[in-house]
Every structure is written in structure tokens, then in C-alpha cells.
Coordinates of C-alpha atoms in Angstrom, one line a residue:
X1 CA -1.5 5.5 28.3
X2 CA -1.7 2.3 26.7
X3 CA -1.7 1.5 22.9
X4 CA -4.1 -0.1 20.7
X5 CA -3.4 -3.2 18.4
X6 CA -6.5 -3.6 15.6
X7 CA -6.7 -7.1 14.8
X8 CA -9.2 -8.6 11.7
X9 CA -10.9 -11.2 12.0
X10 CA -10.2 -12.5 8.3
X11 CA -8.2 -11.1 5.7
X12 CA -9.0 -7.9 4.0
X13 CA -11.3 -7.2 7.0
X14 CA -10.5 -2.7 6.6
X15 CA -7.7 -3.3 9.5
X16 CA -5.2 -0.7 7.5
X17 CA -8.4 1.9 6.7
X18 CA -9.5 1.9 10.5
X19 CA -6.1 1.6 11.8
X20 CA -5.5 4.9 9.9
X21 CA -9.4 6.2 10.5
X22 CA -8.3 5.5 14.4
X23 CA -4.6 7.2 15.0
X24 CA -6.2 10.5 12.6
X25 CA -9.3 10.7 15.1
X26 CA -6.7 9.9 18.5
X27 CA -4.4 12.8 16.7
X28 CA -7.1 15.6 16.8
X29 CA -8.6 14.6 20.0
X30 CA -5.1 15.7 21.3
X31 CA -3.6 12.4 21.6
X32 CA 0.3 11.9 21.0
X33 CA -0.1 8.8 18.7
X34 CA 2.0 7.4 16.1
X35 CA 1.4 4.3 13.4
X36 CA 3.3 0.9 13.3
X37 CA 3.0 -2.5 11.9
X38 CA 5.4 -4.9 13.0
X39 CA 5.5 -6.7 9.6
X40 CA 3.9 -6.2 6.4
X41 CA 4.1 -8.2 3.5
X42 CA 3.5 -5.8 0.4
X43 CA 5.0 -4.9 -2.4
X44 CA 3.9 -1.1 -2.2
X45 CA 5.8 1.0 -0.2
X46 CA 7.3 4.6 0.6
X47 CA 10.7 6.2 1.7
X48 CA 10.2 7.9 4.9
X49 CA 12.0 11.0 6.0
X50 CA 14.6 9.2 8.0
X51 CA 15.6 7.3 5.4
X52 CA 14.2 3.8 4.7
X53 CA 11.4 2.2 3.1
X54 CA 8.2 1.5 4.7
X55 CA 4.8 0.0 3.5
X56 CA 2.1 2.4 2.4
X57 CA -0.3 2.3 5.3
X58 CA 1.7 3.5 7.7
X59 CA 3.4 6.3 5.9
X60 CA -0.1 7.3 5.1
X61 CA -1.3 7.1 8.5
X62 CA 1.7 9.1 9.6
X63 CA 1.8 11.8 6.7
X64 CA -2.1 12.3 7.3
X65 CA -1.8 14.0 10.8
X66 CA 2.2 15.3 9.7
X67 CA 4.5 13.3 11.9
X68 CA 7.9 12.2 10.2
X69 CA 7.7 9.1 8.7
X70 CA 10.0 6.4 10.8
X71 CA 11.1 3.0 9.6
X72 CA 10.2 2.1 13.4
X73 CA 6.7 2.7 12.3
X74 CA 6.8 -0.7 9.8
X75 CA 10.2 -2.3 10.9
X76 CA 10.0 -5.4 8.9
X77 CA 8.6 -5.6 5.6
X78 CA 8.4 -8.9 3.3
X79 CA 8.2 -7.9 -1.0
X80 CA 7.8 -10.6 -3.8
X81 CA 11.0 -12.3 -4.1
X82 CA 10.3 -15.1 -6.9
X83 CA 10.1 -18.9 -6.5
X84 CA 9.0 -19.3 -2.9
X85 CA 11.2 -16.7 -1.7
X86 CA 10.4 -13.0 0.0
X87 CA 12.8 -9.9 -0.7
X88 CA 13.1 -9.1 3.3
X89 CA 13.7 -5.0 4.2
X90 CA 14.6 -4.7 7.9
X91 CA 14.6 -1.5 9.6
X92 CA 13.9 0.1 6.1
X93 CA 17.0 -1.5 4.6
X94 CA 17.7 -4.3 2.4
X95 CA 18.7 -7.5 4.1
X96 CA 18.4 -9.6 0.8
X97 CA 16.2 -12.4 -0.7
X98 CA 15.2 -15.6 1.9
X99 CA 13.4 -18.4 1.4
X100 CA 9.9 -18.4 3.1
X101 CA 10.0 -21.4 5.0
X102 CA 13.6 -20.2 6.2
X103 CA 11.7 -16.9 7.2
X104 CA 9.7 -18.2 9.7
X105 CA 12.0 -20.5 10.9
X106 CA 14.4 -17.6 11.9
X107 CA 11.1 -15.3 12.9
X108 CA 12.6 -14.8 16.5
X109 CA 15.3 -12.9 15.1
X110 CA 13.3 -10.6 13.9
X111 CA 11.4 -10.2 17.2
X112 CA 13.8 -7.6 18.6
X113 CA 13.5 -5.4 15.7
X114 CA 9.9 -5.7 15.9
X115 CA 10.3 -4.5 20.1
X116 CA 13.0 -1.9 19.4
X117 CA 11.0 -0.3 17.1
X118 CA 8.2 -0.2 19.0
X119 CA 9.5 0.8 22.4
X120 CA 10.9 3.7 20.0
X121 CA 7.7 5.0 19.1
X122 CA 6.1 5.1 22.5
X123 CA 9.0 6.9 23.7
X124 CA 8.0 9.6 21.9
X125 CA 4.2 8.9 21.6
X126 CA 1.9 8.1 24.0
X127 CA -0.2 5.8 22.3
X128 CA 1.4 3.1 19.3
X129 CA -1.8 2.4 16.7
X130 CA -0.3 -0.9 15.4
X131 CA -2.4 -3.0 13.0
X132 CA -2.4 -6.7 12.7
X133 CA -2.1 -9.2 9.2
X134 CA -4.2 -11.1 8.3
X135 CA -5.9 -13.3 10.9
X136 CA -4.5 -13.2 14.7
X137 CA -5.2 -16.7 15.5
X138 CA -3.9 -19.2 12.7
X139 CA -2.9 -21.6 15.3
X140 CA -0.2 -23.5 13.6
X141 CA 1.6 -20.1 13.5
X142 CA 0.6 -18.3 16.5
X143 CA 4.2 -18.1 17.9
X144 CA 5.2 -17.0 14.3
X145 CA 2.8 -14.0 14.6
X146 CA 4.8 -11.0 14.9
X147 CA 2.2 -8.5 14.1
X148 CA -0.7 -9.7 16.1
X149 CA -0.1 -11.9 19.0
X150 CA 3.8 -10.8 19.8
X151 CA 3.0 -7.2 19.8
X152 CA -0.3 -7.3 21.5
X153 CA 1.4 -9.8 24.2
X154 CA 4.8 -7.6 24.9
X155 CA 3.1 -4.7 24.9
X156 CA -0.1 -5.7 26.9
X157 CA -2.2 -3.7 24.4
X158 CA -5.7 -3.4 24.2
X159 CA -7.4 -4.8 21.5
X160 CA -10.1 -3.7 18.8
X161 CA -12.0 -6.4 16.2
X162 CA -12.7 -5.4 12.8
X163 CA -14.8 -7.9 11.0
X164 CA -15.7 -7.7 7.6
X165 CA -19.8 -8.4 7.5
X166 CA -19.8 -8.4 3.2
X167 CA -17.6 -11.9 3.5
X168 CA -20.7 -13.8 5.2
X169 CA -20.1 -15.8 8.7
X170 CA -19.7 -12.4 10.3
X171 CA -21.1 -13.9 13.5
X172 CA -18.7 -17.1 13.5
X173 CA -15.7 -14.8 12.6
X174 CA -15.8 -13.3 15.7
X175 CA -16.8 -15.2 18.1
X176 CA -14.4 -17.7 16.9
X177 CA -11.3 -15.3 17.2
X178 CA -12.6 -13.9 20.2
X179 CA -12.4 -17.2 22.2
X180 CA -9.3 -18.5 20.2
X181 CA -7.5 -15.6 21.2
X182 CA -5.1 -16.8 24.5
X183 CA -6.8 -15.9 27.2
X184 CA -4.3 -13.0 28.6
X185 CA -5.3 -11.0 25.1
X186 CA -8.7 -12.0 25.1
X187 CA -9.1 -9.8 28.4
X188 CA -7.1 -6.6 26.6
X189 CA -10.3 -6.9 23.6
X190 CA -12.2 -3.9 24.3
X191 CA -14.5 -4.4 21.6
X192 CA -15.7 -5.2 17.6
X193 CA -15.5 -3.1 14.8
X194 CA -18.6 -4.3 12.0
X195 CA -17.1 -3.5 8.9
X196 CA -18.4 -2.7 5.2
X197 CA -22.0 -2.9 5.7
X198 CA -24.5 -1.9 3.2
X199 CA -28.2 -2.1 2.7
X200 CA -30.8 -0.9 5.6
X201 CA -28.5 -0.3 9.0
X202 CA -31.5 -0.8 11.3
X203 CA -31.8 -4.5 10.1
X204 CA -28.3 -5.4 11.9
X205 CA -30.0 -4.1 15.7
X206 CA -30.6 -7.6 16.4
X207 CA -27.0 -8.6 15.2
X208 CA -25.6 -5.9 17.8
X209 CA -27.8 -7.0 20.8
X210 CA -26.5 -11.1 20.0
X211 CA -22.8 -9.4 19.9
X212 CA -23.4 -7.6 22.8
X213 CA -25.3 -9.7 25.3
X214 CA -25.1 -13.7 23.9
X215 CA -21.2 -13.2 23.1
X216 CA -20.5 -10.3 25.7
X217 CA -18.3 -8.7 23.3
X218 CA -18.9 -5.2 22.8
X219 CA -20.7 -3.8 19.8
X220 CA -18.3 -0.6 19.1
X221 CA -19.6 0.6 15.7
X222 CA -21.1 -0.5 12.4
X223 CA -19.3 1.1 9.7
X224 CA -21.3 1.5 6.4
X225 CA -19.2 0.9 3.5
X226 CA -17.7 4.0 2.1
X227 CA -15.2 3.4 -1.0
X228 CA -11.6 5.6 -0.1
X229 CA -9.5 4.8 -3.1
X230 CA -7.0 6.4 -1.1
X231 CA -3.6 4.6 1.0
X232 CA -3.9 1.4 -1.2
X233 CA -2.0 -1.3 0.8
X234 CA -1.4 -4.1 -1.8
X235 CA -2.9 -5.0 -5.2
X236 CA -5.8 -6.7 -3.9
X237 CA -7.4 -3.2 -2.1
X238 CA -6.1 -1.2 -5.3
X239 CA -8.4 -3.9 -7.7
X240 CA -11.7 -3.0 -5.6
X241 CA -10.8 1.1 -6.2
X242 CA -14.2 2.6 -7.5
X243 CA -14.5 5.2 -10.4
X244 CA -17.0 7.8 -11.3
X245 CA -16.3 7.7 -15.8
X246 CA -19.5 9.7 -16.8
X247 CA -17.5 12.7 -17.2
X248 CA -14.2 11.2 -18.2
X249 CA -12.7 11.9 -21.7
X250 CA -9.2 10.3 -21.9
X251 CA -8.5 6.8 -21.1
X252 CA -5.9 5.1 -19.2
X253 CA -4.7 1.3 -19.1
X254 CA -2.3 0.0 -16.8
X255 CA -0.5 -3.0 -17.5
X256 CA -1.4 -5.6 -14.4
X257 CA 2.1 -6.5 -14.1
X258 CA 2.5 -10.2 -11.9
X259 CA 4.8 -8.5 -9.9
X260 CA 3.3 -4.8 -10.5
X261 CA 5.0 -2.6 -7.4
X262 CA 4.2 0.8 -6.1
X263 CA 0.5 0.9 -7.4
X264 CA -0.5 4.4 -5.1
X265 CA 0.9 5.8 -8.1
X266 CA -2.2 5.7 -9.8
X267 CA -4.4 7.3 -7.0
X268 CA -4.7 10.2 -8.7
X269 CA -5.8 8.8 -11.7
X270 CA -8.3 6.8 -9.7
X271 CA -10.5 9.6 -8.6
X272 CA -9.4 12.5 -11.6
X273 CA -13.6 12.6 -13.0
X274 CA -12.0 12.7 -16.4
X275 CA -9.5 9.8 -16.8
X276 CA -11.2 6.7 -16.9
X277 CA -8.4 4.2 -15.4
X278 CA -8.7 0.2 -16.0
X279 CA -5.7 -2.5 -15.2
X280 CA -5.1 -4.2 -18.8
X281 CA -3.6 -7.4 -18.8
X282 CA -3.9 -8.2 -22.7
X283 CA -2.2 -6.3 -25.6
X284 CA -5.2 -5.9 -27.4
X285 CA -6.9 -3.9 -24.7
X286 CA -4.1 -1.3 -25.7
X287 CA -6.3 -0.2 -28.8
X288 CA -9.2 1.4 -26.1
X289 CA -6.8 3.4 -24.6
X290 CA -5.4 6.6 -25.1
X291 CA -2.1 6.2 -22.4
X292 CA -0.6 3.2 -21.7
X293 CA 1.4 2.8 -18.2
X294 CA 4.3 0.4 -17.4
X295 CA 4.3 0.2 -14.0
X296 CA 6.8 -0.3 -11.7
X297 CA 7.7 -4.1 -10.8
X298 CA 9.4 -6.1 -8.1
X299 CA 10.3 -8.9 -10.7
X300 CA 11.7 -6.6 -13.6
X301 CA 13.2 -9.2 -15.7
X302 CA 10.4 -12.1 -14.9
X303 CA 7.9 -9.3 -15.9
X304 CA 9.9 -8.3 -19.1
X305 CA 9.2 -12.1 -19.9
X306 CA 5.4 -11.6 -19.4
X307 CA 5.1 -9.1 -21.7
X308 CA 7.1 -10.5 -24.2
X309 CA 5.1 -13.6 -24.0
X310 CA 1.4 -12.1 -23.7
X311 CA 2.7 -10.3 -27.1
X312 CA 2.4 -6.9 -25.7
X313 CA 6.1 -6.1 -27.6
X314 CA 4.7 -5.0 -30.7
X315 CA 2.4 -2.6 -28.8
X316 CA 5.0 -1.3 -26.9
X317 CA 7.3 -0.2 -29.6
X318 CA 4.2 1.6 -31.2
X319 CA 5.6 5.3 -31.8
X320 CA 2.3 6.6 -32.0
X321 CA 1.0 5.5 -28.8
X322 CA 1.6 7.6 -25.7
X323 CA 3.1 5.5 -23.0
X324 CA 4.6 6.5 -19.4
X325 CA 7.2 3.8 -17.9
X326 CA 7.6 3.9 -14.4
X327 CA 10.4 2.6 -12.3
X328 CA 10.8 -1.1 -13.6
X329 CA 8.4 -0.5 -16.9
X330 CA 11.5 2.6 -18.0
X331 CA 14.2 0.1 -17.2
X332 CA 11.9 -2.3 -20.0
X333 CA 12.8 0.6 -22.4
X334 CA 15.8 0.5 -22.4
X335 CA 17.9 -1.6 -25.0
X336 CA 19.5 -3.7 -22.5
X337 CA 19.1 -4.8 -19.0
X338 CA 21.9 -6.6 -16.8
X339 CA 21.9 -8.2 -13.8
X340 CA 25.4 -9.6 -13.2
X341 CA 25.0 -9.8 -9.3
X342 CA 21.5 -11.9 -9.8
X343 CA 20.2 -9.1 -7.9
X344 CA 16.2 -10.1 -9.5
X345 CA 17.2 -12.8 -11.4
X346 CA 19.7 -15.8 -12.6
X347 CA 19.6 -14.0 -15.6
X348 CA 23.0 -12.2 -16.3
X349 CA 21.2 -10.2 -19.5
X350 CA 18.3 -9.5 -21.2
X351 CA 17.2 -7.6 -24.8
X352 CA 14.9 -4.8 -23.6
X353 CA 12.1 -3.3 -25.8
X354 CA 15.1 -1.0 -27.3
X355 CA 12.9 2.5 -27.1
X356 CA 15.7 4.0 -25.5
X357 CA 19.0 3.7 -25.8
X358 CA 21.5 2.3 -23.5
X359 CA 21.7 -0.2 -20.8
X360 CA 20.6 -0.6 -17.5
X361 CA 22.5 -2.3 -14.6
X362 CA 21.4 -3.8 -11.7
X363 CA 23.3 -2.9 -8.4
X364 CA 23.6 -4.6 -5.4
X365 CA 23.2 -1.3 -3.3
X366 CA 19.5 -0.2 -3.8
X367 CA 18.4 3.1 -4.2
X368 CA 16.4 4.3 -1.8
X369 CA 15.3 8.4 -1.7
X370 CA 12.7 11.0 -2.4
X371 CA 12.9 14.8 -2.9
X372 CA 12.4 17.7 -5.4
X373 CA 13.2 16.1 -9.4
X374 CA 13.1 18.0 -12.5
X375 CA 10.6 15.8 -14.9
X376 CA 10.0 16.6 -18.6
X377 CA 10.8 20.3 -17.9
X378 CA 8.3 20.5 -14.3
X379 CA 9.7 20.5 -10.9
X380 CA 7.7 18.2 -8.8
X381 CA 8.2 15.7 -5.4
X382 CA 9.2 12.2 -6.1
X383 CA 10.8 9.5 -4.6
X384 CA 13.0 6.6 -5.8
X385 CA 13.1 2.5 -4.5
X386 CA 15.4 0.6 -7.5
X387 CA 18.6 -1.3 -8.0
X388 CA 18.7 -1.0 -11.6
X389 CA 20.9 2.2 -12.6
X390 CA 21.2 4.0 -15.9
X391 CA 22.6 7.5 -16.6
X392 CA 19.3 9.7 -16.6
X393 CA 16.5 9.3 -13.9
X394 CA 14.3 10.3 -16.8
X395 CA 13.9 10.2 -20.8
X396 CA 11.2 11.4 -23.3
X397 CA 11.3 10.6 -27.0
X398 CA 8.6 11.5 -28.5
X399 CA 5.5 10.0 -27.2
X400 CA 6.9 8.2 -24.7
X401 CA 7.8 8.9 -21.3
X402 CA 9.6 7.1 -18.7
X403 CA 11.3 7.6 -15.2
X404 CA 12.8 6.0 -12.4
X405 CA 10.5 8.4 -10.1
X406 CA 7.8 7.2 -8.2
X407 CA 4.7 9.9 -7.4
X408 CA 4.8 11.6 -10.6
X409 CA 1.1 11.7 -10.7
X410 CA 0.3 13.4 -7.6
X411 CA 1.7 16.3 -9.3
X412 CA -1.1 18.8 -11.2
X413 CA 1.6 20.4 -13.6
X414 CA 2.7 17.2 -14.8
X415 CA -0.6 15.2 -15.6
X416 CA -1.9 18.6 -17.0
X417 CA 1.3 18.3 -19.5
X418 CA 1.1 14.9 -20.6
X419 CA -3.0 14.7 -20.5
X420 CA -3.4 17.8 -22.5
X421 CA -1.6 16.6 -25.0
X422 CA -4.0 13.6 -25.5
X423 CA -7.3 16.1 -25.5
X424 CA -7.6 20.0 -24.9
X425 CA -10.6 19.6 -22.9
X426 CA -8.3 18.1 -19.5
X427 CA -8.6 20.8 -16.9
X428 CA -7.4 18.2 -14.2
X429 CA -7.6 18.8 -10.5
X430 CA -5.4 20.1 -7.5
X431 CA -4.6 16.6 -6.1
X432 CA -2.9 17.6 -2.9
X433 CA -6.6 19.7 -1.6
X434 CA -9.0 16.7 -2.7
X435 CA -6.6 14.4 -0.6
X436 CA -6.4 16.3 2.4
X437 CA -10.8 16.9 2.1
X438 CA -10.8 12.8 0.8
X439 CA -9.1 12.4 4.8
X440 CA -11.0 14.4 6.5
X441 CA -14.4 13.1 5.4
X442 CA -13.2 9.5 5.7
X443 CA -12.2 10.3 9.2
X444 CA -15.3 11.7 10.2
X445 CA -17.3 9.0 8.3
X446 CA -15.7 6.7 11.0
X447 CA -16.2 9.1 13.8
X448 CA -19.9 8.9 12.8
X449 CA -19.9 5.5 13.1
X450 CA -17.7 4.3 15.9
X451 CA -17.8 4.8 19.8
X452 CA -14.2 7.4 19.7
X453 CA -15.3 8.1 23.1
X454 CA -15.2 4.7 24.5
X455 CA -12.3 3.4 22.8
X456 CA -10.5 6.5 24.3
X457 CA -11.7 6.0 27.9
X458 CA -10.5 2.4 27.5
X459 CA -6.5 3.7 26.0
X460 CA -6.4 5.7 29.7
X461 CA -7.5 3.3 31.9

């Protein structure tokens, strides 16, 4: 059977939504399928059950039809380094900080990672769903191109379009990557994929037939634009998350760290009809809200700076105010911060805001787990991705709340705890079922939409 590459035809096309939408539909037509993405660049990401980190989509994509969660499935992924540099995770392990332009200089090193791990999946799958980056045919880097072109070109993939029609120039996006594409993987395109429209549908028929008969390209669905708020890939897709706030009593503010880092936290807050969520990036939004949130952070000692200098300090060291710090905001909390190995930073120490006692240190080994944690007296699922180490995974003094763990949301007991607290009316919501329905309906929203039975002749010829 052969496997399916999605490739945009501009940035933030909905490659990592359909790629997802795609291998859930393949899964319950009885299809052995598995997610991959050669490279992503992304600070959010997941441990898998092997071991490893990967980027969000694909653990998403995999944990939505229940296969275990692989670092073959995202084999090389590129986080924020600082100063023109990428923190590089290879395999699901820290291989260290490098220079961009030194990245892509050495790309075909990373080439046989990107082919192991692939030939490793369809060894146990019989189709490999793997979604493309950005654009496949940047032309001045089209033999750097590890998700699109090398993949599709090894692996002599077929090929599905997803073009974005809200961006404008719908018609020149893809016929323009169509007939850039070299011509080997311009025969493997089986069709297009119209993303994101809204308005009228029947006023795009004429847009179909052009597609279809003028560029010969095959029309394979027009998807009308459904918000999912789910499986947020980078900060970008979590900034266009939609809310529903008639209802909502309490009020949440997230600090838009530069380097914020592990955002999917805050799904559940996203779509809970009675927290009204908003990203704050001024200390004197702080006042509106009820709970403030330090995120995690890829940069913890650049972001430290941030706050300090947006004058959020005085806000933070408020007593009164109820604030959760997460990952790189609890290390902030703590009265000290070193980083002796330059690990984040050139910076051997740093004053923290002092709410906690104590000092954290920055290891060169990074942590890198998830299981079953004890938080603020509930027992819920978590997972850990830090270098900085102090001598309690968790501390609560009064108001405030802060954790290495990652997830802590996603569980009912504990947002009923802390939200409760704030106002008596929070009933909250059983997370795990709205997610699983939230799937579902997205799925068959696509299904509606799509030609599943087309695209699944085309994986067996």
C-alpha cells in the first residue's frame, strides 16, 4: 500500500488538522496507518511512550486512534534556541543547540534519521500519513527539504494539496506548486484539498470546474472552516483558538511569553464555557483577571528578563493574586536560578521572583518523562520536558501554585480545586469525553467534505 505525504501550498494552509483528520478517517476504515513528520520546528511538544519527545501533531494524531506514540513518528524536531540558533532533538533526544545556517548546511546528516524512522513505521503500518512544512517548493532550499520533497521522493508517495482559500491567490497557490513541483512528484499528486472556506459553498462550483478541467488537478474536497481548538501545533494556530465567554464566570490571563513552550496546556481552558482565557502580554492586564498563568518557556532566563523589564515583577509577587507556574514560569519562583553549564543561557545566575524558596539548577541531562504525579493533594497524568532541577516537582504557598508538570489542566479534579476556589459557581467539565466527541465530529466534518473514497482507491493502487 503506499503512503500519503500532505503538502500546503503556503504556510498555515490546515496541513497538521487534515494530516490528522486523514490517518483518524484511514484508521477506522480499517487501514494500518501511523503519523510522521520528518522535521518540525515547534516549540510544543510531547513525550511519547517510548521515551522521547515529539511535536504535538503527531502525538495527537497517534493518541487519537490509540497507537503508542514513537519518536520515529517526528524524528527530528528544531525548538527556539536564542540568537539565530535552534535547540535540535534527534530521535526524541537532545543533540544540543546549532546554529541555523550550520543546520542546513549539515541537513544530509539528518537524512538518514529522517529514512530510518520512516522505513520503521511502515514496517509496522501499512500506510505512513506524513505532513509537510511550510511550502514544498522554496526553490533555493528544495534539496534542504526534508519533510516535503526528501520524503515524498524516497518513499515515492502519493501526494494530497491543501490550500488555504481565506489567504487570497488560492488559484495561483496551486497551480504554481503544482507545476513547480519536480516532475517525478508532480505525477504522485492525486489531488487538492480547499481549505477554510466560508460564506455560500455553491459560489466556489466555478472555482472547482477551473481546478478540475483548466489546471487538470483534481478537485478532492472543499472544507468549510470549522474552528478545533484542539492539537495546537505552534503559537501561531494556538492565537486563532475561538472561545464561547457568554457563560464564563472566572477569568484567565496567560502571560504570552517570547519563548512561551508547551501551549496545549491551556486546551482545556480554551473550550471550558466558563473560563474566559486571553494571552496578556502587559502587567496591567493582570488587574481583569482572576488567575494568572506562567507558562512554560524555552528561553527561561531570557524570559525572566522580559518580565522583569515589561514590569510584570510587582504583579507577580502579589500574595493576593492566584497564580499557577508552569514548567519554566515555577522555576521564575524560585529565589534563584543557575545555569553553570550555559545550558539556556551565558548567564551563570539569576535573582528569581523569590516566591519560593531555594534554587534551581540547570542540568545538562534533560528531563524527559510523563506518568501518574501527586499535585496539590490529586493524583492526575502529567508529563515532564526541563533541564532545570529543584527538590520538589511541585510547591503551593498560599495562592500560588507552581509545577514542573506539564497537562495539569486536562485533569477535572484539579481545575475543579483551584477554580472553585476563585468562584463557587465552577462546575467544570469532564475533559477527557469532550475531547474524544471534539475528534470524532472533526473527523467526520472532513469526511463530509472530502472524497475518503478516492484518496483510498488511490493509497492501493
Amino acid at each position: 500500500m503506499n503512503s500519503l505525504s500532505i503538502f500546503g501550498t503556503s504556510s498555515d494552509a490546515g496541513k497538521s488538522t487534515l494530516s490528522f483528520a486523514i490517518t483518524y478517517l484511514l484508521h477506522h476504515r480499517g487501514v494500518s496507518v501511523a503519523p510522521y513528520k520528518a522535521q518540525n520546528v515547534s516549540n510544543n511538544s510531547q513525550v511519547t511512550d517510548e521515551g522521547g519527545e515529539i511535536a504535538i501533531p503527531q502525538y495527537f494524531a497517534a493518541e487519537s486512534i490509540g497507537l503508542k506514540t514513537s519518536p520515529d513518528m517526528n524524528p527530528v524536531l528544531l525548538k527556539s534556541g536564542g540568537k539565530s540558533k535552534s535547540h535540535i532533538i534527534v530521535n526524541g533526544k537532545s543533540v544540543g543547540n546549532k546554529n541555523v545556517w550550520n543546520y542546513y548546511r549539515d541537513i544530509n546528516s539528518l537524512k538518514p534519521h529522517a529514512k530510518k524512522a520512516f522505513e520503521n513505521l511502515k514496517k509496522k503500518y501499512d500506510c505512513v500519513v506524513a505532513e509537510g512544512a511550510g511550502s514544498p517548493v522554496e526553490l533555493n532550499l528544495m534539496d534542504k527539504d526534508l519533510s516535503n520533497i526528501y520524503i515524498a521522493d524516497e518513499f515515492n508517495t502519493k501526494i494530497i494539496l491543501v490550500a488555504d482559500i481565506q489567504r487570497g491567490g488560492v488559484f495561483a497557490s496551486i497551480y504554481g506548486v503544482y507545476h513547480l513541483l519536480p516532475p517525478k512528484l508532480r505525477k504522485n499528486v492525486i489531488g487538492v484539498i480547499v481549505n477554510k472556506f466560508q460564506g455560500d459553498m455553491s459560489l466556489f462550483d466555478e472555482g472547482v470546474d477551473i481546478i478540475n478541467q483548466q489546471f487538470g488537478i483534481k478537485v478532492l474536497g472543499v472544507v468549510p472552516f470549522r474552528p478545533f481548538n484542539l492539537g495546537f501545533e505552534d503559537s501561531a494556530s494556538l492565537m486563532n483558538y475561538t472561545q464561547d465567554t457568554r457563560k464564563s464566570i472566572i477569568k484567565v490571563g496567560v502571560i504570552k511569553l517570547p519563548h512561551i513552550s508547551n501551549f496545549t496546556d491551556f486546551e482545556p481552558l480554551v473550550v471550558d464555557k466558563q473560563i474566559e482565557l486571553s494571552f496578556i502580554s502587559s502587567p496591567s492586564e493582570i488587574s481583569t483577571c482572576q488567575v494568572v498563568v506562567i507558562p512554560g518557556s524555552k528561553r527561561v532566563l531570557d524570559d525572566l528578563a522580559w518580565l522583569r523589564e515589561r514590569g510584570f515583577e510587582k504583579k507577580l509577587v502579589d500574595k493576593d493574586k492566584t497564580i499557577v507556574a508552569i514548567c519554566g514560569g515555577y522555576e521564575m519562583m524560585f529565589e534563584k536560578i543557575r545555569d553553570s553549564w550555559h545550558v539556556e543561557s551565558e548567564i551563570n545566575k539569576v535573582k528569581g521572583f523569590a516566591r519560593f524558596k531555594g534554587e534551581v539548577v540547570f542540568e545538562k541531562k534533560k528531563i524527559v518523562k510523563k506518568g501518574s504525579y501527586k499535585l496539590f493533594g490529586i493524583i492526575l497524568n502529567g508529563y515532564e520536558i526541563h533541564n532545570g532541577v529543584a527538590k520538589k516537582i511541585a510547591k503551593k504557598r498560599k495562592n500560588l501554585y507552581g509545577t514542573f508538570i506539564h497537562g495539569l489542566f486536562d485533569s477535572d479534579e484539579l481545575r475543579d480545586k483551584i477554580f472553585s476556589k476563585i468562584d463557587k459557581r465552577y462546575k467544570g467539565y469532564n475533559f477527557k469525553k469532550y475531547k474524544a466527541k471534539t475528534i470524532k465530529n472533526f473527523a467526520q466534518h472532513i469526511d463530509n467534505h472530502i472524497d475518503m473514497d478516492y484518496i483510498t482507491k488511490e493509497l492501493y493502487d
